Amino acid sequence: MLDIFHEMPEPFLLKELERIGPKQKGIVSQSVKDVVQSLVDDGMCHCEKVGTSNFFWAFPSEAAVKRKNKMMQLEKELAQMQAKQKELGDLIANAQLGREHTEERGNLVEEMTETEALWSGQQEELKQFKECDPVLMHRKKEEAGVAKDAANRWTDNVFIIQSWVRDKFNMDMDEFNKFFGIPAEFDSV
């Protein structure tokens, strides 16, 4: 179908393409509209609505211009990537300066490895004593106090409900405790 546009560089109506396509290129007339629409969607041909008609066209030089523009864009990207590669290569070379393997550097690397091993061992030992940390113990003591206050508050709430039920429904305390499953030793902490 694109050959029709390139052979006759002029705009066509869809009806003209439906008439020309089957005769010249052997395209089934029912599929001409779909083929033309796919060419428009792919940017290989143009469609413009003029009045009530849709005109379709594609010029041979247009494809060459697109390829040339794409090639220029890719060459520009290639140049940018090559410059970036050279820059990174220079950075790597600069980073390697002063890192030549010498005896002094080897000793320093070995000393650093030993120090890191010692530090990690001390961290493991510190984890063993973390339970005895005074800050942690103080925090646990505060949290225990908060939990005790909360337990006493709920115990008081249960006693308030017991007295309200006792007064409202004339129920014995032992009967209330048995009915709601409250143990006899239930009291504030």
Short mmCIF file of N, CA, C and O in Angstrom, two decimals, residues 47-175:
data_model
loop_
_atom_site.label_atom_id
_atom_site.label_comp_id
_atom_site.label_asym_id
_atom_site.label_seq_id
_atom_site.Cartn_x
_atom_site.Cartn_y
_atom_site.Cartn_z
N CYS A 47 -2.57 11.59 7.51
CA CYS A 47 -4.01 11.71 7.28
C CYS A 47 -4.41 13.10 7.74
O CYS A 47 -4.04 13.54 8.83
N GLU A 48 -5.15 13.79 6.92
CA GLU A 48 -5.62 15.13 7.25
C GLU A 48 -7.07 15.26 6.84
O GLU A 48 -7.45 14.87 5.73
N LYS A 49 -7.87 15.79 7.74
CA LYS A 49 -9.28 15.98 7.44
C LYS A 49 -9.45 17.38 6.85
O LYS A 49 -9.11 18.37 7.49
N VAL A 50 -9.98 17.43 5.65
CA VAL A 50 -10.26 18.70 4.97
C VAL A 50 -11.75 18.70 4.68
O VAL A 50 -12.22 17.93 3.82
N GLY A 51 -12.47 19.55 5.36
CA GLY A 51 -13.92 19.55 5.21
C GLY A 51 -14.50 18.27 5.76
O GLY A 51 -14.30 17.93 6.92
N THR A 52 -15.19 17.52 4.91
CA THR A 52 -15.76 16.25 5.34
C THR A 52 -14.95 15.06 4.84
O THR A 52 -15.30 13.92 5.10
N SER A 53 -13.86 15.33 4.14
CA SER A 53 -13.06 14.26 3.54
C SER A 53 -11.75 14.08 4.28
O SER A 53 -11.16 15.03 4.80
N ASN A 54 -11.27 12.84 4.31
CA ASN A 54 -9.96 12.52 4.87
C ASN A 54 -9.01 12.26 3.71
O ASN A 54 -9.27 11.41 2.86
N PHE A 55 -7.90 13.00 3.68
CA PHE A 55 -6.89 12.82 2.65
C PHE A 55 -5.69 12.10 3.25
O PHE A 55 -5.26 12.40 4.36
N PHE A 56 -5.16 11.14 2.50
CA PHE A 56 -4.01 10.35 2.93
C PHE A 56 -2.88 10.57 1.94
O PHE A 56 -3.10 10.60 0.74
N TRP A 57 -1.64 10.71 2.46
CA TRP A 57 -0.50 10.87 1.58
C TRP A 57 0.79 10.45 2.29
O TRP A 57 0.87 10.44 3.51
N ALA A 58 1.78 10.11 1.48
CA ALA A 58 3.14 9.82 1.95
C ALA A 58 4.07 10.05 0.76
O ALA A 58 3.81 9.57 -0.34
N PHE A 59 5.12 10.81 0.98
CA PHE A 59 6.05 11.12 -0.09
C PHE A 59 7.34 10.30 0.10
O PHE A 59 7.78 10.09 1.23
N PRO A 60 7.95 9.87 -1.01
CA PRO A 60 9.16 9.02 -0.90
C PRO A 60 10.30 9.72 -0.16
O PRO A 60 11.01 9.08 0.61
N SER A 61 10.45 11.00 -0.36
CA SER A 61 11.56 11.71 0.28
C SER A 61 11.36 11.81 1.80
O SER A 61 12.33 11.95 2.55
N GLU A 62 10.12 11.71 2.24
CA GLU A 62 9.83 11.83 3.66
C GLU A 62 10.47 10.69 4.46
O GLU A 62 11.02 10.91 5.55
N ALA A 63 10.43 9.48 3.93
CA ALA A 63 11.04 8.34 4.62
C ALA A 63 12.54 8.53 4.73
O ALA A 63 13.15 8.23 5.77
N ALA A 64 13.16 9.04 3.67
CA ALA A 64 14.61 9.28 3.69
C ALA A 64 14.96 10.35 4.73
O ALA A 64 15.95 10.22 5.45
N VAL A 65 14.14 11.38 4.80
CA VAL A 65 14.38 12.45 5.79
C VAL A 65 14.25 11.89 7.21
O VAL A 65 15.07 12.20 8.09
N LYS A 66 13.24 11.05 7.43
CA LYS A 66 13.07 10.45 8.77
C LYS A 66 14.27 9.59 9.13
O LYS A 66 14.76 9.64 10.26
N ARG A 67 14.74 8.78 8.18
CA ARG A 67 15.90 7.93 8.44
C ARG A 67 17.14 8.78 8.72
O ARG A 67 17.93 8.46 9.61
N LYS A 68 17.29 9.86 7.96
CA LYS A 68 18.45 10.74 8.16
C LYS A 68 18.39 11.39 9.54
O LYS A 68 19.40 11.45 10.24
N ASN A 69 17.21 11.86 9.93
CA ASN A 69 17.06 12.48 11.27
C ASN A 69 17.34 11.46 12.38
O ASN A 69 17.99 11.78 13.36
N LYS A 70 16.84 10.26 12.20
CA LYS A 70 17.06 9.20 13.19
C LYS A 70 18.54 8.87 13.28
O LYS A 70 19.09 8.69 14.37
N MET A 71 19.21 8.82 12.13
CA MET A 71 20.64 8.52 12.11
C MET A 71 21.43 9.62 12.81
O MET A 71 22.34 9.34 13.60
N MET A 72 21.05 10.88 12.56
CA MET A 72 21.74 12.00 13.22
C MET A 72 21.52 11.94 14.73
O MET A 72 22.46 12.17 15.51
N GLN A 73 20.32 11.60 15.14
CA GLN A 73 20.03 11.50 16.57
C GLN A 73 20.85 10.38 17.21
O GLN A 73 21.43 10.55 18.28
N LEU A 74 20.93 9.23 16.55
CA LEU A 74 21.70 8.11 17.08
C LEU A 74 23.19 8.43 17.12
O LEU A 74 23.90 8.04 18.06
N GLU A 75 23.70 9.15 16.09
CA GLU A 75 25.11 9.54 16.11
C GLU A 75 25.40 10.50 17.26
O GLU A 75 26.44 10.41 17.91
N LYS A 76 24.46 11.39 17.54
CA LYS A 76 24.62 12.32 18.66
C LYS A 76 24.64 11.56 19.98
O LYS A 76 25.48 11.83 20.85
N GLU A 77 23.73 10.60 20.13
CA GLU A 77 23.71 9.79 21.35
C GLU A 77 24.99 8.98 21.49
O GLU A 77 25.53 8.83 22.58
N LEU A 78 25.49 8.45 20.35
CA LEU A 78 26.74 7.70 20.37
C LEU A 78 27.89 8.58 20.84
O LEU A 78 28.70 8.15 21.68
N ALA A 79 27.95 9.80 20.34
CA ALA A 79 29.02 10.72 20.74
C ALA A 79 28.92 11.02 22.24
O ALA A 79 29.94 11.07 22.94
N GLN A 80 27.70 11.21 22.74
CA GLN A 80 27.52 11.47 24.16
C GLN A 80 27.97 10.27 25.00
O GLN A 80 28.63 10.42 26.03
N MET A 81 27.60 9.07 24.55
CA MET A 81 27.98 7.87 25.29
C MET A 81 29.50 7.66 25.27
O MET A 81 30.09 7.24 26.26
N GLN A 82 30.13 7.96 24.14
CA GLN A 82 31.59 7.81 24.06
C GLN A 82 32.27 8.82 24.99
O GLN A 82 33.26 8.48 25.65
N ALA A 83 31.73 10.05 25.05
CA ALA A 83 32.30 11.05 25.95
C ALA A 83 32.13 10.60 27.40
O ALA A 83 33.05 10.74 28.22
N LYS A 84 30.96 10.05 27.73
CA LYS A 84 30.71 9.57 29.08
C LYS A 84 31.64 8.41 29.41
O LYS A 84 32.18 8.33 30.52
N GLN A 85 31.86 7.51 28.43
CA GLN A 85 32.76 6.38 28.65
C GLN A 85 34.18 6.87 28.92
O GLN A 85 34.86 6.38 29.82
N LYS A 86 34.62 7.87 28.15
CA LYS A 86 35.97 8.41 28.36
C LYS A 86 36.07 9.06 29.73
O LYS A 86 37.06 8.87 30.45
N GLU A 87 35.04 9.81 30.11
CA GLU A 87 35.03 10.48 31.41
C GLU A 87 35.11 9.44 32.54
O GLU A 87 35.87 9.61 33.49
N LEU A 88 34.31 8.37 32.44
CA LEU A 88 34.33 7.33 33.47
C LEU A 88 35.67 6.60 33.50
O LEU A 88 36.18 6.25 34.56
N GLY A 89 36.26 6.40 32.32
CA GLY A 89 37.58 5.78 32.26
C GLY A 89 38.62 6.64 32.96
O GLY A 89 39.49 6.12 33.69
N ASP A 90 38.53 7.96 32.77
CA ASP A 90 39.46 8.88 33.45
C ASP A 90 39.25 8.83 34.95
O ASP A 90 40.22 8.86 35.72
N LEU A 91 37.99 8.76 35.39
CA LEU A 91 37.71 8.69 36.82
C LEU A 91 38.27 7.40 37.43
O LEU A 91 38.82 7.42 38.53
N ILE A 92 38.13 6.31 36.71
CA ILE A 92 38.68 5.03 37.19
C ILE A 92 40.20 5.13 37.28
O ILE A 92 40.81 4.69 38.27
N ALA A 93 40.83 5.71 36.26
CA ALA A 93 42.29 5.86 36.28
C ALA A 93 42.73 6.72 37.45
O ALA A 93 43.71 6.40 38.14
N ASN A 94 42.02 7.83 37.70
CA ASN A 94 42.36 8.70 38.83
C ASN A 94 42.15 7.99 40.16
O ASN A 94 42.90 8.19 41.11
N ALA A 95 41.11 7.16 40.24
CA ALA A 95 40.85 6.43 41.47
C ALA A 95 41.92 5.38 41.73
O ALA A 95 42.24 5.06 42.88
N GLN A 96 42.50 4.82 40.66
CA GLN A 96 43.53 3.80 40.80
C GLN A 96 44.87 4.39 41.26
O GLN A 96 45.70 3.67 41.81
N LEU A 97 45.06 5.71 41.02
CA LEU A 97 46.31 6.34 41.45
C LEU A 97 46.41 6.25 42.97
O LEU A 97 45.45 6.52 43.69
N GLY A 98 47.53 5.88 43.47
CA GLY A 98 47.73 5.78 44.91
C GLY A 98 47.24 4.46 45.48
O GLY A 98 47.34 4.23 46.68
N ARG A 99 46.70 3.61 44.64
CA ARG A 99 46.21 2.31 45.11
C ARG A 99 47.06 1.17 44.56
O ARG A 99 46.61 0.04 44.51
N GLU A 100 48.25 1.50 44.14
CA GLU A 100 49.13 0.46 43.65
C GLU A 100 49.45 -0.48 44.81
O GLU A 100 49.52 -0.05 45.96
N HIS A 101 49.63 -1.73 44.50
CA HIS A 101 49.87 -2.71 45.55
C HIS A 101 51.33 -2.61 46.01
O HIS A 101 52.25 -3.05 45.32
N THR A 102 51.51 -2.01 47.17
CA THR A 102 52.84 -1.92 47.76
C THR A 102 52.80 -2.67 49.09
O THR A 102 51.74 -3.06 49.58
N GLU A 103 53.96 -2.84 49.67
CA GLU A 103 54.03 -3.54 50.96
C GLU A 103 53.31 -2.75 52.04
O GLU A 103 52.59 -3.31 52.86
N GLU A 104 53.50 -1.42 52.03
CA GLU A 104 52.85 -0.57 53.03
C GLU A 104 51.32 -0.64 52.90
O GLU A 104 50.61 -0.78 53.89
N ARG A 105 50.85 -0.59 51.68
CA ARG A 105 49.40 -0.67 51.46
C ARG A 105 48.86 -2.03 51.88
O ARG A 105 47.81 -2.15 52.48
N GLY A 106 49.59 -3.08 51.59
CA GLY A 106 49.20 -4.43 52.00
C GLY A 106 49.10 -4.54 53.52
O GLY A 106 48.16 -5.14 54.05
N ASN A 107 50.09 -3.94 54.22
CA ASN A 107 50.05 -3.96 55.68
C ASN A 107 48.85 -3.19 56.21
O ASN A 107 48.21 -3.62 57.17
N LEU A 108 48.57 -2.04 55.60
CA LEU A 108 47.43 -1.24 56.05
C LEU A 108 46.10 -1.97 55.81
O LEU A 108 45.20 -1.93 56.64
N VAL A 109 45.99 -2.64 54.66
CA VAL A 109 44.77 -3.40 54.37
C VAL A 109 44.61 -4.54 55.36
O VAL A 109 43.52 -4.79 55.87
N GLU A 110 45.71 -5.21 55.68
CA GLU A 110 45.66 -6.31 56.65
C GLU A 110 45.28 -5.79 58.03
O GLU A 110 44.45 -6.39 58.73
N GLU A 111 45.85 -4.65 58.42
CA GLU A 111 45.52 -4.04 59.72
C GLU A 111 44.05 -3.63 59.77
O GLU A 111 43.37 -3.82 60.78
N MET A 112 43.54 -3.08 58.65
CA MET A 112 42.14 -2.69 58.60
C MET A 112 41.23 -3.92 58.73
O MET A 112 40.22 -3.90 59.44
N THR A 113 41.59 -5.02 58.09
CA THR A 113 40.81 -6.25 58.17
C THR A 113 40.78 -6.77 59.60
O THR A 113 39.72 -7.17 60.12
N GLU A 114 41.93 -6.75 60.28
CA GLU A 114 41.99 -7.19 61.68
C GLU A 114 41.15 -6.29 62.57
O GLU A 114 40.44 -6.77 63.46
N THR A 115 41.22 -4.99 62.34
CA THR A 115 40.44 -4.05 63.15
C THR A 115 38.95 -4.25 62.94
O THR A 115 38.17 -4.21 63.90
N GLU A 116 38.53 -4.49 61.70
CA GLU A 116 37.11 -4.74 61.43
C GLU A 116 36.66 -6.03 62.11
O GLU A 116 35.55 -6.09 62.65
N ALA A 117 37.49 -7.06 62.10
CA ALA A 117 37.14 -8.32 62.77
C ALA A 117 37.02 -8.10 64.27
O ALA A 117 36.09 -8.61 64.91
N LEU A 118 37.95 -7.36 64.86
CA LEU A 118 37.90 -7.05 66.29
C LEU A 118 36.64 -6.26 66.62
O LEU A 118 35.95 -6.55 67.59
N TRP A 119 36.31 -5.28 65.78
CA TRP A 119 35.12 -4.45 66.02
C TRP A 119 33.84 -5.30 65.97
O TRP A 119 32.97 -5.17 66.81
N SER A 120 33.75 -6.19 64.96
CA SER A 120 32.55 -7.03 64.86
C SER A 120 32.47 -7.98 66.05
O SER A 120 31.38 -8.26 66.57
N GLY A 121 33.60 -8.49 66.53
CA GLY A 121 33.60 -9.35 67.72
C GLY A 121 33.13 -8.60 68.95
O GLY A 121 32.37 -9.12 69.77
N GLN A 122 33.56 -7.36 69.09
CA GLN A 122 33.13 -6.54 70.22
C GLN A 122 31.65 -6.21 70.13
O GLN A 122 30.95 -6.14 71.15
N GLN A 123 31.15 -6.02 68.92
CA GLN A 123 29.71 -5.77 68.76
C GLN A 123 28.90 -6.99 69.18
O GLN A 123 27.85 -6.85 69.80
N GLU A 124 29.38 -8.19 68.84
CA GLU A 124 28.70 -9.42 69.25
C GLU A 124 28.71 -9.54 70.78
O GLU A 124 27.71 -9.93 71.39
N GLU A 125 29.85 -9.24 71.39
CA GLU A 125 29.95 -9.30 72.85
C GLU A 125 29.02 -8.27 73.49
O GLU A 125 28.37 -8.53 74.51
N LEU A 126 28.92 -7.11 72.89
CA LEU A 126 28.04 -6.06 73.39
C LEU A 126 26.58 -6.48 73.33
O LEU A 126 25.79 -6.17 74.23
N LYS A 127 26.22 -7.24 72.32
CA LYS A 127 24.84 -7.73 72.20
C LYS A 127 24.50 -8.68 73.36
O LYS A 127 23.37 -8.72 73.81
N GLN A 128 25.49 -9.44 73.83
CA GLN A 128 25.25 -10.36 74.94
C GLN A 128 24.93 -9.60 76.22
O GLN A 128 24.15 -10.06 77.05
N PHE A 129 25.52 -8.43 76.39
CA PHE A 129 25.31 -7.65 77.61
C PHE A 129 24.21 -6.60 77.45
O PHE A 129 23.99 -5.81 78.37
N LYS A 130 23.54 -6.62 76.34
CA LYS A 130 22.53 -5.60 76.08
C LYS A 130 21.37 -5.69 77.08
O LYS A 130 20.77 -4.68 77.43
N GLU A 131 21.06 -6.88 77.56
CA GLU A 131 19.97 -7.04 78.51
C GLU A 131 20.27 -6.33 79.83
O GLU A 131 19.36 -5.98 80.56
N CYS A 132 21.54 -6.13 80.15
CA CYS A 132 21.93 -5.45 81.39
C CYS A 132 22.19 -3.97 81.17
O CYS A 132 22.71 -3.30 82.07
N ASP A 133 21.83 -3.46 80.04
CA ASP A 133 22.05 -2.06 79.72
C ASP A 133 21.21 -1.19 80.65
O ASP A 133 20.00 -1.38 80.76
N PRO A 134 21.81 -0.23 81.38
CA PRO A 134 21.05 0.59 82.34
C PRO A 134 19.93 1.40 81.67
O PRO A 134 18.85 1.55 82.25
N VAL A 135 20.16 1.87 80.48
CA VAL A 135 19.12 2.64 79.79
C VAL A 135 17.94 1.73 79.46
O VAL A 135 16.78 2.09 79.68
N LEU A 136 18.24 0.52 78.99
CA LEU A 136 17.19 -0.44 78.67
C LEU A 136 16.45 -0.87 79.93
O LEU A 136 15.21 -0.98 79.93
N MET A 137 17.18 -1.09 81.01
CA MET A 137 16.55 -1.47 82.28
C MET A 137 15.62 -0.36 82.78
O MET A 137 14.50 -0.63 83.24
N HIS A 138 16.05 0.88 82.69
CA HIS A 138 15.23 2.01 83.13
C HIS A 138 13.95 2.10 82.28
O HIS A 138 12.85 2.31 82.81
N ARG A 139 14.10 1.91 80.98
CA ARG A 139 12.94 1.95 80.09
C ARG A 139 11.96 0.82 80.41
O ARG A 139 10.75 1.03 80.44
N LYS A 140 12.50 -0.38 80.69
CA LYS A 140 11.63 -1.51 81.04
C LYS A 140 10.90 -1.25 82.35
O LYS A 140 9.73 -1.60 82.51
N LYS A 141 11.60 -0.63 83.31
CA LYS A 141 10.98 -0.30 84.59
C LYS A 141 9.83 0.69 84.39
O LYS A 141 8.75 0.53 84.99
N GLU A 142 10.05 1.70 83.54
CA GLU A 142 8.98 2.67 83.25
C GLU A 142 7.80 1.99 82.57
O GLU A 142 6.64 2.25 82.90
N GLU A 143 8.09 1.12 81.60
CA GLU A 143 7.01 0.42 80.89
C GLU A 143 6.24 -0.50 81.83
O GLU A 143 5.02 -0.62 81.72
N ALA A 144 6.94 -1.12 82.78
CA ALA A 144 6.26 -1.98 83.76
C ALA A 144 5.33 -1.14 84.63
O ALA A 144 4.21 -1.57 84.96
N GLY A 145 5.78 0.07 85.01
CA GLY A 145 4.92 0.96 85.81
C GLY A 145 3.67 1.37 85.04
O GLY A 145 2.56 1.39 85.60
N VAL A 146 3.83 1.66 83.77
CA VAL A 146 2.68 2.04 82.93
C VAL A 146 1.72 0.86 82.81
O VAL A 146 0.50 1.01 82.91
N ALA A 147 2.27 -0.35 82.62
CA ALA A 147 1.43 -1.54 82.50
C ALA A 147 0.68 -1.81 83.81
O ALA A 147 -0.49 -2.19 83.80
N LYS A 148 1.35 -1.60 84.95
CA LYS A 148 0.72 -1.81 86.26
C LYS A 148 -0.43 -0.82 86.45
O LYS A 148 -1.51 -1.20 86.90
N ASP A 149 -0.19 0.43 86.10
CA ASP A 149 -1.26 1.44 86.21
C ASP A 149 -2.45 1.08 85.33
O ASP A 149 -3.60 1.23 85.74
N ALA A 150 -2.20 0.59 84.12
CA ALA A 150 -3.28 0.21 83.22
C ALA A 150 -4.05 -0.97 83.78
O ALA A 150 -5.29 -1.00 83.73
N ALA A 151 -3.34 -1.98 84.35
CA ALA A 151 -4.01 -3.14 84.93
C ALA A 151 -4.89 -2.71 86.11
O ALA A 151 -6.04 -3.17 86.25
N ASN A 152 -4.37 -1.82 86.95
CA ASN A 152 -5.17 -1.34 88.09
C ASN A 152 -6.38 -0.55 87.63
O ASN A 152 -7.46 -0.64 88.22
N ARG A 153 -6.23 0.23 86.57
CA ARG A 153 -7.35 1.01 86.04
C ARG A 153 -8.47 0.07 85.57
O ARG A 153 -9.64 0.29 85.85
N TRP A 154 -8.10 -1.02 84.87
CA TRP A 154 -9.11 -1.96 84.40
C TRP A 154 -9.73 -2.75 85.57
O TRP A 154 -10.92 -3.07 85.55
N THR A 155 -8.93 -3.03 86.56
CA THR A 155 -9.46 -3.70 87.74
C THR A 155 -10.49 -2.80 88.42
O THR A 155 -11.58 -3.26 88.82
N ASP A 156 -10.17 -1.52 88.54
CA ASP A 156 -11.12 -0.55 89.12
C ASP A 156 -12.39 -0.48 88.27
O ASP A 156 -13.50 -0.39 88.82
N ASN A 157 -12.25 -0.53 86.96
CA ASN A 157 -13.43 -0.50 86.08
C ASN A 157 -14.31 -1.72 86.33
O ASN A 157 -15.54 -1.61 86.34
N VAL A 158 -13.70 -2.89 86.53
CA VAL A 158 -14.48 -4.10 86.81
C VAL A 158 -15.21 -3.94 88.13
O VAL A 158 -16.41 -4.29 88.26
N PHE A 159 -14.54 -3.39 89.16
CA PHE A 159 -15.20 -3.18 90.46
C PHE A 159 -16.35 -2.20 90.35
O PHE A 159 -17.40 -2.37 90.99
N ILE A 160 -16.20 -1.17 89.51
CA ILE A 160 -17.27 -0.19 89.31
C ILE A 160 -18.47 -0.86 88.66
O ILE A 160 -19.63 -0.65 89.07
N ILE A 161 -18.22 -1.71 87.68
CA ILE A 161 -19.32 -2.43 87.01
C ILE A 161 -19.98 -3.40 88.00
O ILE A 161 -21.21 -3.52 88.04
N GLN A 162 -19.16 -4.06 88.86
CA GLN A 162 -19.73 -4.97 89.87
C GLN A 162 -20.68 -4.22 90.80
O GLN A 162 -21.79 -4.69 91.07
N SER A 163 -20.24 -3.07 91.27
CA SER A 163 -21.11 -2.32 92.21
C SER A 163 -22.36 -1.81 91.50
O SER A 163 -23.45 -1.81 92.09
N TRP A 164 -22.24 -1.40 90.25
CA TRP A 164 -23.42 -0.92 89.51
C TRP A 164 -24.42 -2.05 89.30
O TRP A 164 -25.61 -1.88 89.51
N VAL A 165 -23.93 -3.25 88.91
CA VAL A 165 -24.81 -4.41 88.72
C VAL A 165 -25.44 -4.82 90.05
O VAL A 165 -26.62 -5.16 90.12
N ARG A 166 -24.62 -4.79 91.11
CA ARG A 166 -25.14 -5.15 92.44
C ARG A 166 -26.28 -4.21 92.84
O ARG A 166 -27.33 -4.67 93.31
N ASP A 167 -26.08 -2.90 92.61
CA ASP A 167 -27.10 -1.93 93.00
C ASP A 167 -28.29 -1.96 92.05
O ASP A 167 -29.44 -1.84 92.48
N LYS A 168 -28.09 -2.12 90.80
CA LYS A 168 -29.15 -2.05 89.79
C LYS A 168 -30.01 -3.32 89.77
O LYS A 168 -31.23 -3.24 89.67
N PHE A 169 -29.35 -4.48 89.83
CA PHE A 169 -30.07 -5.74 89.68
C PHE A 169 -30.12 -6.54 90.98
O PHE A 169 -30.58 -7.68 90.98
N ASN A 170 -29.63 -5.98 92.08
CA ASN A 170 -29.65 -6.62 93.40
C ASN A 170 -29.02 -8.02 93.31
O ASN A 170 -29.63 -9.03 93.69
N MET A 171 -27.80 -8.06 92.77
CA MET A 171 -27.09 -9.32 92.57
C MET A 171 -25.95 -9.42 93.57
O MET A 171 -25.29 -8.42 93.89
N ASP A 172 -25.71 -10.61 94.08
CA ASP A 172 -24.63 -10.85 95.04
C ASP A 172 -23.29 -10.83 94.29
O ASP A 172 -23.20 -11.24 93.13
N MET A 173 -22.22 -10.38 94.98
CA MET A 173 -20.90 -10.27 94.35
C MET A 173 -20.36 -11.64 93.93
O MET A 173 -19.76 -11.78 92.86
N ASP A 174 -20.55 -12.66 94.76
CA ASP A 174 -20.07 -14.00 94.42
C ASP A 174 -20.78 -14.53 93.17
O ASP A 174 -20.18 -15.17 92.31
N GLU A 175 -22.08 -14.25 93.12
CA GLU A 175 -22.87 -14.67 91.96
C GLU A 175 -22.39 -13.95 90.68
O GLU A 175 -22.25 -14.56 89.62
#
